[in-house]
Amino acid sequence: METVTTRTVEYPADGLTMVGHLALPAGTGRRPAVLIGPEGTGLNDFQRRRADALAELGYVALAFDLHGGRWFTDPQEMLERCLPLIADPERLRGIGRAALEVLRAQPRTDPGRIAAIGYGTGGAVVLELGRAAADLKAISTVNALTTGRPGEAANIRCPVWAGVGSEDPIMSAAQRDAFTAELQDAGVDWRLTVYGGARHAFHHPPVDQSVVPGVAHHPRHARRAWHDVLALLAECLPVAAG
């Protein structure tokens, strides 16, 4: 396991000062890099640890911010912030591009070898980066089967893996079908994993906030989804030894 270095990075996006978490692997050479988008509640220690875990594997990792340093504990406040975002692809792309530029500018980042993973609203951001033809080697999303504007999926230049719980009321079977049809029609290299019995946000440990219908942690599937993300990175963005 490699020793990692972490630091907070501030950058402008969506009219806010975003506060991201950068994790750097040991060594001095350039490495492949991964952008990590958090759930709609915002960036917290759970996703910061995701970045640290990826840095331990040899990636430069940036967990980006959605809300200018805020983390929402009130579901209604979170929805009031996130629903307009999800309805506005250009705002999502702006948030994603700003973070991607920060990651690409890091001296340790190999700028031609970057992947993006995202959860919930953060997953919508990375999908919009793909639809905007961002130079990414892989995209993975969990609980983010968002569809785009007609024809824009053809701009996605890399494999896409998506994971969702079978009992997720937000990402329903109809939403799954619409998402996969969009990618299939665009000729995208896509995969969808449906985790049996899992609900929305199944990947995220329980947090001290009001219970939201349809949201529940599923530890076994959470571990499986993380392994599936790592498998995609190993396939599309392997870390060279040394």
PDB file of C-alpha atoms in Angstrom:
ATOM      1  CA  MET A   1       0.000   0.000   0.000  1.00  0.00           C
ATOM      2  CA  GLU A   2       1.372   3.385  -0.983  1.00  0.00           C
ATOM      3  CA  THR A   3       1.637   6.383   1.296  1.00  0.00           C
ATOM      4  CA  VAL A   4      -0.619   9.174   0.111  1.00  0.00           C
ATOM      5  CA  THR A   5      -0.526  12.940   0.490  1.00  0.00           C
ATOM      6  CA  THR A   6      -3.783  14.854   0.745  1.00  0.00           C
ATOM      7  CA  ARG A   7      -4.768  18.480   0.635  1.00  0.00           C
ATOM      8  CA  THR A   8      -7.772  20.716   0.192  1.00  0.00           C
ATOM      9  CA  VAL A   9      -8.082  22.579  -3.097  1.00  0.00           C
ATOM     10  CA  GLU A  10     -10.343  25.569  -3.692  1.00  0.00           C
ATOM     11  CA  TYR A  11     -11.576  26.576  -7.126  1.00  0.00           C
ATOM     12  CA  PRO A  12     -14.528  28.503  -8.623  1.00  0.00           C
ATOM     13  CA  ALA A  13     -17.570  26.804 -10.156  1.00  0.00           C
ATOM     14  CA  ASP A  14     -21.316  27.495 -10.383  1.00  0.00           C
ATOM     15  CA  GLY A  15     -20.803  30.906  -8.779  1.00  0.00           C
ATOM     16  CA  LEU A  16     -19.338  29.301  -5.654  1.00  0.00           C
ATOM     17  CA  THR A  17     -15.930  28.592  -4.177  1.00  0.00           C
ATOM     18  CA  MET A  18     -15.688  24.815  -4.329  1.00  0.00           C
ATOM     19  CA  VAL A  19     -13.638  22.926  -1.755  1.00  0.00           C
ATOM     20  CA  GLY A  20     -12.296  19.689  -3.183  1.00  0.00           C
ATOM     21  CA  HIS A  21     -10.133  16.945  -1.709  1.00  0.00           C
ATOM     22  CA  LEU A  22      -6.989  15.989  -3.617  1.00  0.00           C
ATOM     23  CA  ALA A  23      -5.128  12.758  -2.862  1.00  0.00           C
ATOM     24  CA  LEU A  24      -1.701  12.089  -4.367  1.00  0.00           C
ATOM     25  CA  PRO A  25       0.052   8.720  -4.532  1.00  0.00           C
ATOM     26  CA  ALA A  26       3.606   8.152  -3.365  1.00  0.00           C
ATOM     27  CA  GLY A  27       6.413   8.963  -5.775  1.00  0.00           C
ATOM     28  CA  THR A  28       7.064  11.840  -8.121  1.00  0.00           C
ATOM     29  CA  GLY A  29       6.082  10.630 -11.584  1.00  0.00           C
ATOM     30  CA  ARG A  30       2.872  11.237 -13.469  1.00  0.00           C
ATOM     31  CA  ARG A  31       0.032   8.842 -12.821  1.00  0.00           C
ATOM     32  CA  PRO A  32      -3.449   8.193 -14.204  1.00  0.00           C
ATOM     33  CA  ALA A  33      -6.091  10.247 -12.438  1.00  0.00           C
ATOM     34  CA  VAL A  34      -9.662   9.842 -11.250  1.00  0.00           C
ATOM     35  CA  LEU A  35     -12.335  12.474 -10.685  1.00  0.00           C
ATOM     36  CA  ILE A  36     -14.848  11.534  -7.968  1.00  0.00           C
ATOM     37  CA  GLY A  37     -18.312  13.085  -7.770  1.00  0.00           C
ATOM     38  CA  PRO A  38     -20.224  12.887  -4.459  1.00  0.00           C
ATOM     39  CA  GLU A  39     -23.883  12.314  -3.725  1.00  0.00           C
ATOM     40  CA  GLY A  40     -26.365  15.150  -3.661  1.00  0.00           C
ATOM     41  CA  THR A  41     -25.713  15.721   0.031  1.00  0.00           C
ATOM     42  CA  GLY A  42     -22.250  16.959  -0.904  1.00  0.00           C
ATOM     43  CA  LEU A  43     -18.628  16.091  -0.312  1.00  0.00           C
ATOM     44  CA  ASN A  44     -17.977  14.422   3.018  1.00  0.00           C
ATOM     45  CA  ASP A  45     -15.338  12.199   4.625  1.00  0.00           C
ATOM     46  CA  PHE A  46     -16.783   9.087   2.962  1.00  0.00           C
ATOM     47  CA  GLN A  47     -15.900  10.316  -0.525  1.00  0.00           C
ATOM     48  CA  ARG A  48     -12.648  11.836   0.694  1.00  0.00           C
ATOM     49  CA  ARG A  49     -11.679   8.344   1.829  1.00  0.00           C
ATOM     50  CA  ARG A  50     -12.590   7.071  -1.646  1.00  0.00           C
ATOM     51  CA  ALA A  51     -10.024   9.474  -3.078  1.00  0.00           C
ATOM     52  CA  ASP A  52      -7.448   8.356  -0.526  1.00  0.00           C
ATOM     53  CA  ALA A  53      -8.101   4.696  -1.367  1.00  0.00           C
ATOM     54  CA  LEU A  54      -7.571   5.377  -5.068  1.00  0.00           C
ATOM     55  CA  ALA A  55      -4.337   7.243  -4.311  1.00  0.00           C
ATOM     56  CA  GLU A  56      -3.155   4.203  -2.360  1.00  0.00           C
ATOM     57  CA  LEU A  57      -3.659   2.225  -5.568  1.00  0.00           C
ATOM     58  CA  GLY A  58      -1.497   4.708  -7.483  1.00  0.00           C
ATOM     59  CA  TYR A  59      -4.026   7.172  -8.900  1.00  0.00           C
ATOM     60  CA  VAL A  60      -4.120  10.935  -8.527  1.00  0.00           C
ATOM     61  CA  ALA A  61      -7.645  11.432  -7.184  1.00  0.00           C
ATOM     62  CA  LEU A  62      -9.814  14.515  -6.765  1.00  0.00           C
ATOM     63  CA  ALA A  63     -13.111  14.283  -4.904  1.00  0.00           C
ATOM     64  CA  PHE A  64     -14.917  17.348  -6.159  1.00  0.00           C
ATOM     65  CA  ASP A  65     -17.392  19.634  -4.426  1.00  0.00           C
ATOM     66  CA  LEU A  66     -20.979  20.329  -5.474  1.00  0.00           C
ATOM     67  CA  HIS A  67     -22.155  22.995  -3.067  1.00  0.00           C
ATOM     68  CA  GLY A  68     -19.369  25.422  -2.177  1.00  0.00           C
ATOM     69  CA  GLY A  69     -18.186  23.507   0.872  1.00  0.00           C
ATOM     70  CA  ARG A  70     -21.652  22.671   2.177  1.00  0.00           C
ATOM     71  CA  TRP A  71     -22.824  19.219   3.192  1.00  0.00           C
ATOM     72  CA  PHE A  72     -26.603  18.948   3.563  1.00  0.00           C
ATOM     73  CA  THR A  73     -28.173  17.126   6.483  1.00  0.00           C
ATOM     74  CA  ASP A  74     -31.691  18.295   5.622  1.00  0.00           C
ATOM     75  CA  PRO A  75     -33.075  16.294   2.670  1.00  0.00           C
ATOM     76  CA  GLN A  76     -35.370  19.135   1.616  1.00  0.00           C
ATOM     77  CA  GLU A  77     -32.491  21.612   1.465  1.00  0.00           C
ATOM     78  CA  MET A  78     -30.512  19.094  -0.547  1.00  0.00           C
ATOM     79  CA  LEU A  79     -33.341  18.644  -3.050  1.00  0.00           C
ATOM     80  CA  GLU A  80     -33.820  22.396  -3.396  1.00  0.00           C
ATOM     81  CA  ARG A  81     -30.177  22.666  -4.402  1.00  0.00           C
ATOM     82  CA  CYS A  82     -29.855  19.473  -6.477  1.00  0.00           C
ATOM     83  CA  LEU A  83     -33.072  19.303  -8.490  1.00  0.00           C
ATOM     84  CA  PRO A  84     -32.363  22.533 -10.393  1.00  0.00           C
ATOM     85  CA  LEU A  85     -28.826  21.305 -11.010  1.00  0.00           C
ATOM     86  CA  ILE A  86     -29.942  17.980 -12.447  1.00  0.00           C
ATOM     87  CA  ALA A  87     -32.416  19.826 -14.687  1.00  0.00           C
ATOM     88  CA  ASP A  88     -29.658  22.035 -16.111  1.00  0.00           C
ATOM     89  CA  PRO A  89     -26.982  20.104 -18.041  1.00  0.00           C
ATOM     90  CA  GLU A  90     -24.858  23.194 -18.590  1.00  0.00           C
ATOM     91  CA  ARG A  91     -24.565  23.842 -14.854  1.00  0.00           C
ATOM     92  CA  LEU A  92     -23.616  20.201 -14.285  1.00  0.00           C
ATOM     93  CA  ARG A  93     -21.012  20.443 -17.018  1.00  0.00           C
ATOM     94  CA  GLY A  94     -19.641  23.654 -15.571  1.00  0.00           C
ATOM     95  CA  ILE A  95     -19.161  22.016 -12.177  1.00  0.00           C
ATOM     96  CA  GLY A  96     -17.544  19.011 -13.802  1.00  0.00           C
ATOM     97  CA  ARG A  97     -15.283  20.956 -16.141  1.00  0.00           C
ATOM     98  CA  ALA A  98     -13.976  23.151 -13.333  1.00  0.00           C
ATOM     99  CA  ALA A  99     -13.025  20.104 -11.275  1.00  0.00           C
ATOM    100  CA  LEU A 100     -11.572  18.314 -14.296  1.00  0.00           C
ATOM    101  CA  GLU A 101      -9.372  21.315 -15.071  1.00  0.00           C
ATOM    102  CA  VAL A 102      -8.069  21.318 -11.494  1.00  0.00           C
ATOM    103  CA  LEU A 103      -7.268  17.614 -11.706  1.00  0.00           C
ATOM    104  CA  ARG A 104      -5.687  17.867 -15.164  1.00  0.00           C
ATOM    105  CA  ALA A 105      -3.481  20.759 -14.013  1.00  0.00           C
ATOM    106  CA  GLN A 106      -1.941  18.766 -11.165  1.00  0.00           C
ATOM    107  CA  PRO A 107       1.744  18.103 -11.940  1.00  0.00           C
ATOM    108  CA  ARG A 108       1.335  14.423 -10.967  1.00  0.00           C
ATOM    109  CA  THR A 109      -1.610  13.885 -13.342  1.00  0.00           C
ATOM    110  CA  ASP A 110      -1.105  12.236 -16.714  1.00  0.00           C
ATOM    111  CA  PRO A 111      -3.538  14.540 -18.571  1.00  0.00           C
ATOM    112  CA  GLY A 112      -4.296  11.959 -21.232  1.00  0.00           C
ATOM    113  CA  ARG A 113      -5.317   9.292 -18.725  1.00  0.00           C
ATOM    114  CA  ILE A 114      -8.250  10.457 -16.621  1.00  0.00           C
ATOM    115  CA  ALA A 115     -11.426   8.629 -15.583  1.00  0.00           C
ATOM    116  CA  ALA A 116     -14.494   9.913 -13.751  1.00  0.00           C
ATOM    117  CA  ILE A 117     -16.704   8.173 -11.216  1.00  0.00           C
ATOM    118  CA  GLY A 118     -19.779   9.650  -9.614  1.00  0.00           C
ATOM    119  CA  TYR A 119     -22.553   8.893  -7.162  1.00  0.00           C
ATOM    120  CA  GLY A 120     -26.064  10.338  -7.380  1.00  0.00           C
ATOM    121  CA  THR A 121     -25.809  13.993  -8.404  1.00  0.00           C
ATOM    122  CA  GLY A 122     -22.054  13.589  -8.808  1.00  0.00           C
ATOM    123  CA  GLY A 123     -22.790  10.771 -11.230  1.00  0.00           C
ATOM    124  CA  ALA A 124     -24.997  13.084 -13.252  1.00  0.00           C
ATOM    125  CA  VAL A 125     -22.076  15.508 -13.436  1.00  0.00           C
ATOM    126  CA  VAL A 126     -19.640  12.937 -14.823  1.00  0.00           C
ATOM    127  CA  LEU A 127     -22.190  11.671 -17.344  1.00  0.00           C
ATOM    128  CA  GLU A 128     -22.653  15.218 -18.590  1.00  0.00           C
ATOM    129  CA  LEU A 129     -18.895  15.537 -18.949  1.00  0.00           C
ATOM    130  CA  GLY A 130     -19.044  12.506 -21.209  1.00  0.00           C
ATOM    131  CA  ARG A 131     -21.936  13.937 -23.223  1.00  0.00           C
ATOM    132  CA  ALA A 132     -19.888  17.112 -23.620  1.00  0.00           C
ATOM    133  CA  ALA A 133     -17.063  15.071 -25.206  1.00  0.00           C
ATOM    134  CA  ALA A 134     -14.625  15.384 -22.306  1.00  0.00           C
ATOM    135  CA  ASP A 135     -11.428  13.393 -22.810  1.00  0.00           C
ATOM    136  CA  LEU A 136     -12.066  10.569 -20.335  1.00  0.00           C
ATOM    137  CA  LYS A 137     -10.899   6.955 -20.430  1.00  0.00           C
ATOM    138  CA  ALA A 138     -13.818   5.583 -18.389  1.00  0.00           C
ATOM    139  CA  ILE A 139     -17.007   6.759 -16.695  1.00  0.00           C
ATOM    140  CA  SER A 140     -18.692   4.937 -13.835  1.00  0.00           C
ATOM    141  CA  THR A 141     -21.825   5.948 -11.984  1.00  0.00           C
ATOM    142  CA  VAL A 142     -23.778   4.566  -9.065  1.00  0.00           C
ATOM    143  CA  ASN A 143     -27.414   5.602  -8.593  1.00  0.00           C
ATOM    144  CA  ALA A 144     -27.185   8.103 -11.445  1.00  0.00           C
ATOM    145  CA  LEU A 145     -29.006   6.783 -14.483  1.00  0.00           C
ATOM    146  CA  THR A 146     -29.658  10.239 -15.870  1.00  0.00           C
ATOM    147  CA  THR A 147     -30.511  10.680 -19.529  1.00  0.00           C
ATOM    148  CA  GLY A 148     -29.271  13.546 -21.671  1.00  0.00           C
ATOM    149  CA  ARG A 149     -30.410  15.640 -24.558  1.00  0.00           C
ATOM    150  CA  PRO A 150     -31.060  13.756 -27.804  1.00  0.00           C
ATOM    151  CA  GLY A 151     -27.928  12.753 -29.667  1.00  0.00           C
ATOM    152  CA  GLU A 152     -25.402  13.985 -27.123  1.00  0.00           C
ATOM    153  CA  ALA A 153     -24.553  10.512 -25.828  1.00  0.00           C
ATOM    154  CA  ALA A 154     -22.745  10.006 -29.141  1.00  0.00           C
ATOM    155  CA  ASN A 155     -20.084  12.364 -27.761  1.00  0.00           C
ATOM    156  CA  ILE A 156     -19.110   9.849 -25.073  1.00  0.00           C
ATOM    157  CA  ARG A 157     -15.679   8.550 -26.046  1.00  0.00           C
ATOM    158  CA  CYS A 158     -15.096   5.885 -23.391  1.00  0.00           C
ATOM    159  CA  PRO A 159     -16.684   2.838 -21.737  1.00  0.00           C
ATOM    160  CA  VAL A 160     -19.498   3.550 -19.279  1.00  0.00           C
ATOM    161  CA  TRP A 161     -20.367   1.336 -16.323  1.00  0.00           C
ATOM    162  CA  ALA A 162     -23.454   2.070 -14.230  1.00  0.00           C
ATOM    163  CA  GLY A 163     -24.703   0.468 -11.038  1.00  0.00           C
ATOM    164  CA  VAL A 164     -28.177   0.745  -9.501  1.00  0.00           C
ATOM    165  CA  GLY A 165     -30.294  -0.990  -6.891  1.00  0.00           C
ATOM    166  CA  SER A 166     -33.222  -3.060  -8.132  1.00  0.00           C
ATOM    167  CA  GLU A 167     -35.505  -1.412  -5.553  1.00  0.00           C
ATOM    168  CA  ASP A 168     -34.396   2.170  -6.169  1.00  0.00           C
ATOM    169  CA  PRO A 169     -37.623   4.181  -6.573  1.00  0.00           C
ATOM    170  CA  ILE A 170     -35.754   7.137  -8.049  1.00  0.00           C
ATOM    171  CA  MET A 171     -33.909   5.097 -10.673  1.00  0.00           C
ATOM    172  CA  SER A 172     -36.851   2.908 -11.677  1.00  0.00           C
ATOM    173  CA  ALA A 173     -36.934   0.113 -14.237  1.00  0.00           C
ATOM    174  CA  ALA A 174     -38.291   2.612 -16.768  1.00  0.00           C
ATOM    175  CA  GLN A 175     -35.396   4.957 -16.030  1.00  0.00           C
ATOM    176  CA  ARG A 176     -32.946   2.087 -16.426  1.00  0.00           C
ATOM    177  CA  ASP A 177     -34.456   1.270 -19.820  1.00  0.00           C
ATOM    178  CA  ALA A 178     -34.282   4.895 -20.985  1.00  0.00           C
ATOM    179  CA  PHE A 179     -30.667   5.208 -19.868  1.00  0.00           C
ATOM    180  CA  THR A 180     -29.465   2.038 -21.548  1.00  0.00           C
ATOM    181  CA  ALA A 181     -31.452   2.781 -24.724  1.00  0.00           C
ATOM    182  CA  GLU A 182     -29.772   6.181 -24.985  1.00  0.00           C
ATOM    183  CA  LEU A 183     -26.301   4.667 -24.682  1.00  0.00           C
ATOM    184  CA  GLN A 184     -27.095   1.768 -27.000  1.00  0.00           C
ATOM    185  CA  ASP A 185     -28.513   4.036 -29.692  1.00  0.00           C
ATOM    186  CA  ALA A 186     -25.372   6.169 -29.479  1.00  0.00           C
ATOM    187  CA  GLY A 187     -23.053   3.206 -29.903  1.00  0.00           C
ATOM    188  CA  VAL A 188     -21.489   3.630 -26.457  1.00  0.00           C
ATOM    189  CA  ASP A 189     -19.597   0.740 -24.834  1.00  0.00           C
ATOM    190  CA  TRP A 190     -21.872   0.397 -21.810  1.00  0.00           C
ATOM    191  CA  ARG A 191     -22.611  -1.965 -18.941  1.00  0.00           C
ATOM    192  CA  LEU A 192     -25.333  -1.859 -16.301  1.00  0.00           C
ATOM    193  CA  THR A 193     -25.238  -3.808 -13.033  1.00  0.00           C
ATOM    194  CA  VAL A 194     -28.476  -4.113 -11.073  1.00  0.00           C
ATOM    195  CA  TYR A 195     -27.926  -5.020  -7.422  1.00  0.00           C
ATOM    196  CA  GLY A 196     -30.806  -7.169  -6.223  1.00  0.00           C
ATOM    197  CA  GLY A 197     -32.746  -5.821  -3.265  1.00  0.00           C
ATOM    198  CA  ALA A 198     -30.766  -2.589  -3.004  1.00  0.00           C
ATOM    199  CA  ARG A 199     -32.406   0.829  -2.711  1.00  0.00           C
ATOM    200  CA  HIS A 200     -31.229   4.338  -3.553  1.00  0.00           C
ATOM    201  CA  ALA A 201     -27.858   5.379  -2.078  1.00  0.00           C
ATOM    202  CA  PHE A 202     -27.206   1.764  -1.098  1.00  0.00           C
ATOM    203  CA  HIS A 203     -23.474   2.394  -1.452  1.00  0.00           C
ATOM    204  CA  HIS A 204     -23.337   5.097   1.242  1.00  0.00           C
ATOM    205  CA  PRO A 205     -23.165   4.282   4.976  1.00  0.00           C
ATOM    206  CA  PRO A 206     -26.100   5.496   7.071  1.00  0.00           C
ATOM    207  CA  VAL A 207     -25.849   9.127   8.110  1.00  0.00           C
ATOM    208  CA  ASP A 208     -27.488  11.110  10.889  1.00  0.00           C
ATOM    209  CA  GLN A 209     -30.260  12.739   8.909  1.00  0.00           C
ATOM    210  CA  SER A 210     -33.967  12.329   8.358  1.00  0.00           C
ATOM    211  CA  VAL A 211     -35.000   9.028   6.831  1.00  0.00           C
ATOM    212  CA  VAL A 212     -35.784   9.411   3.155  1.00  0.00           C
ATOM    213  CA  PRO A 213     -38.205   6.861   1.645  1.00  0.00           C
ATOM    214  CA  GLY A 214     -36.441   4.510  -0.728  1.00  0.00           C
ATOM    215  CA  VAL A 215     -32.975   5.205   0.693  1.00  0.00           C
ATOM    216  CA  ALA A 216     -31.133   2.446   2.559  1.00  0.00           C
ATOM    217  CA  HIS A 217     -27.572   1.255   3.001  1.00  0.00           C
ATOM    218  CA  HIS A 218     -26.757  -2.228   1.707  1.00  0.00           C
ATOM    219  CA  PRO A 219     -23.255  -3.135   2.962  1.00  0.00           C
ATOM    220  CA  ARG A 220     -22.758  -6.223   0.808  1.00  0.00           C
ATOM    221  CA  HIS A 221     -23.771  -4.530  -2.422  1.00  0.00           C
ATOM    222  CA  ALA A 222     -21.819  -1.409  -1.427  1.00  0.00           C
ATOM    223  CA  ARG A 223     -18.658  -3.519  -1.326  1.00  0.00           C
ATOM    224  CA  ARG A 224     -19.548  -5.136  -4.643  1.00  0.00           C
ATOM    225  CA  ALA A 225     -20.189  -1.795  -6.331  1.00  0.00           C
ATOM    226  CA  TRP A 226     -16.803  -0.481  -5.194  1.00  0.00           C
ATOM    227  CA  HIS A 227     -15.116  -3.605  -6.544  1.00  0.00           C
ATOM    228  CA  ASP A 228     -16.943  -3.089  -9.850  1.00  0.00           C
ATOM    229  CA  VAL A 229     -15.683   0.499 -10.028  1.00  0.00           C
ATOM    230  CA  LEU A 230     -12.121  -0.673  -9.372  1.00  0.00           C
ATOM    231  CA  ALA A 231     -12.472  -3.359 -12.043  1.00  0.00           C
ATOM    232  CA  LEU A 232     -13.446  -0.727 -14.612  1.00  0.00           C
ATOM    233  CA  LEU A 233     -10.449   1.399 -13.660  1.00  0.00           C
ATOM    234  CA  ALA A 234      -8.125  -1.611 -13.836  1.00  0.00           C
ATOM    235  CA  GLU A 235      -9.420  -2.372 -17.327  1.00  0.00           C
ATOM    236  CA  CYS A 236      -9.459   1.126 -18.783  1.00  0.00           C
ATOM    237  CA  LEU A 237      -6.889   3.007 -16.698  1.00  0.00           C
ATOM    238  CA  PRO A 238      -4.310   0.558 -15.295  1.00  0.00           C
ATOM    239  CA  VAL A 239      -1.569   1.898 -13.038  1.00  0.00           C
ATOM    240  CA  ALA A 240       1.907   0.963 -14.229  1.00  0.00           C
ATOM    241  CA  ALA A 241       4.273  -0.462 -11.655  1.00  0.00           C
ATOM    242  CA  GLY A 242       6.931   1.806 -10.265  1.00  0.00           C
TER     243      GLY A 242
END
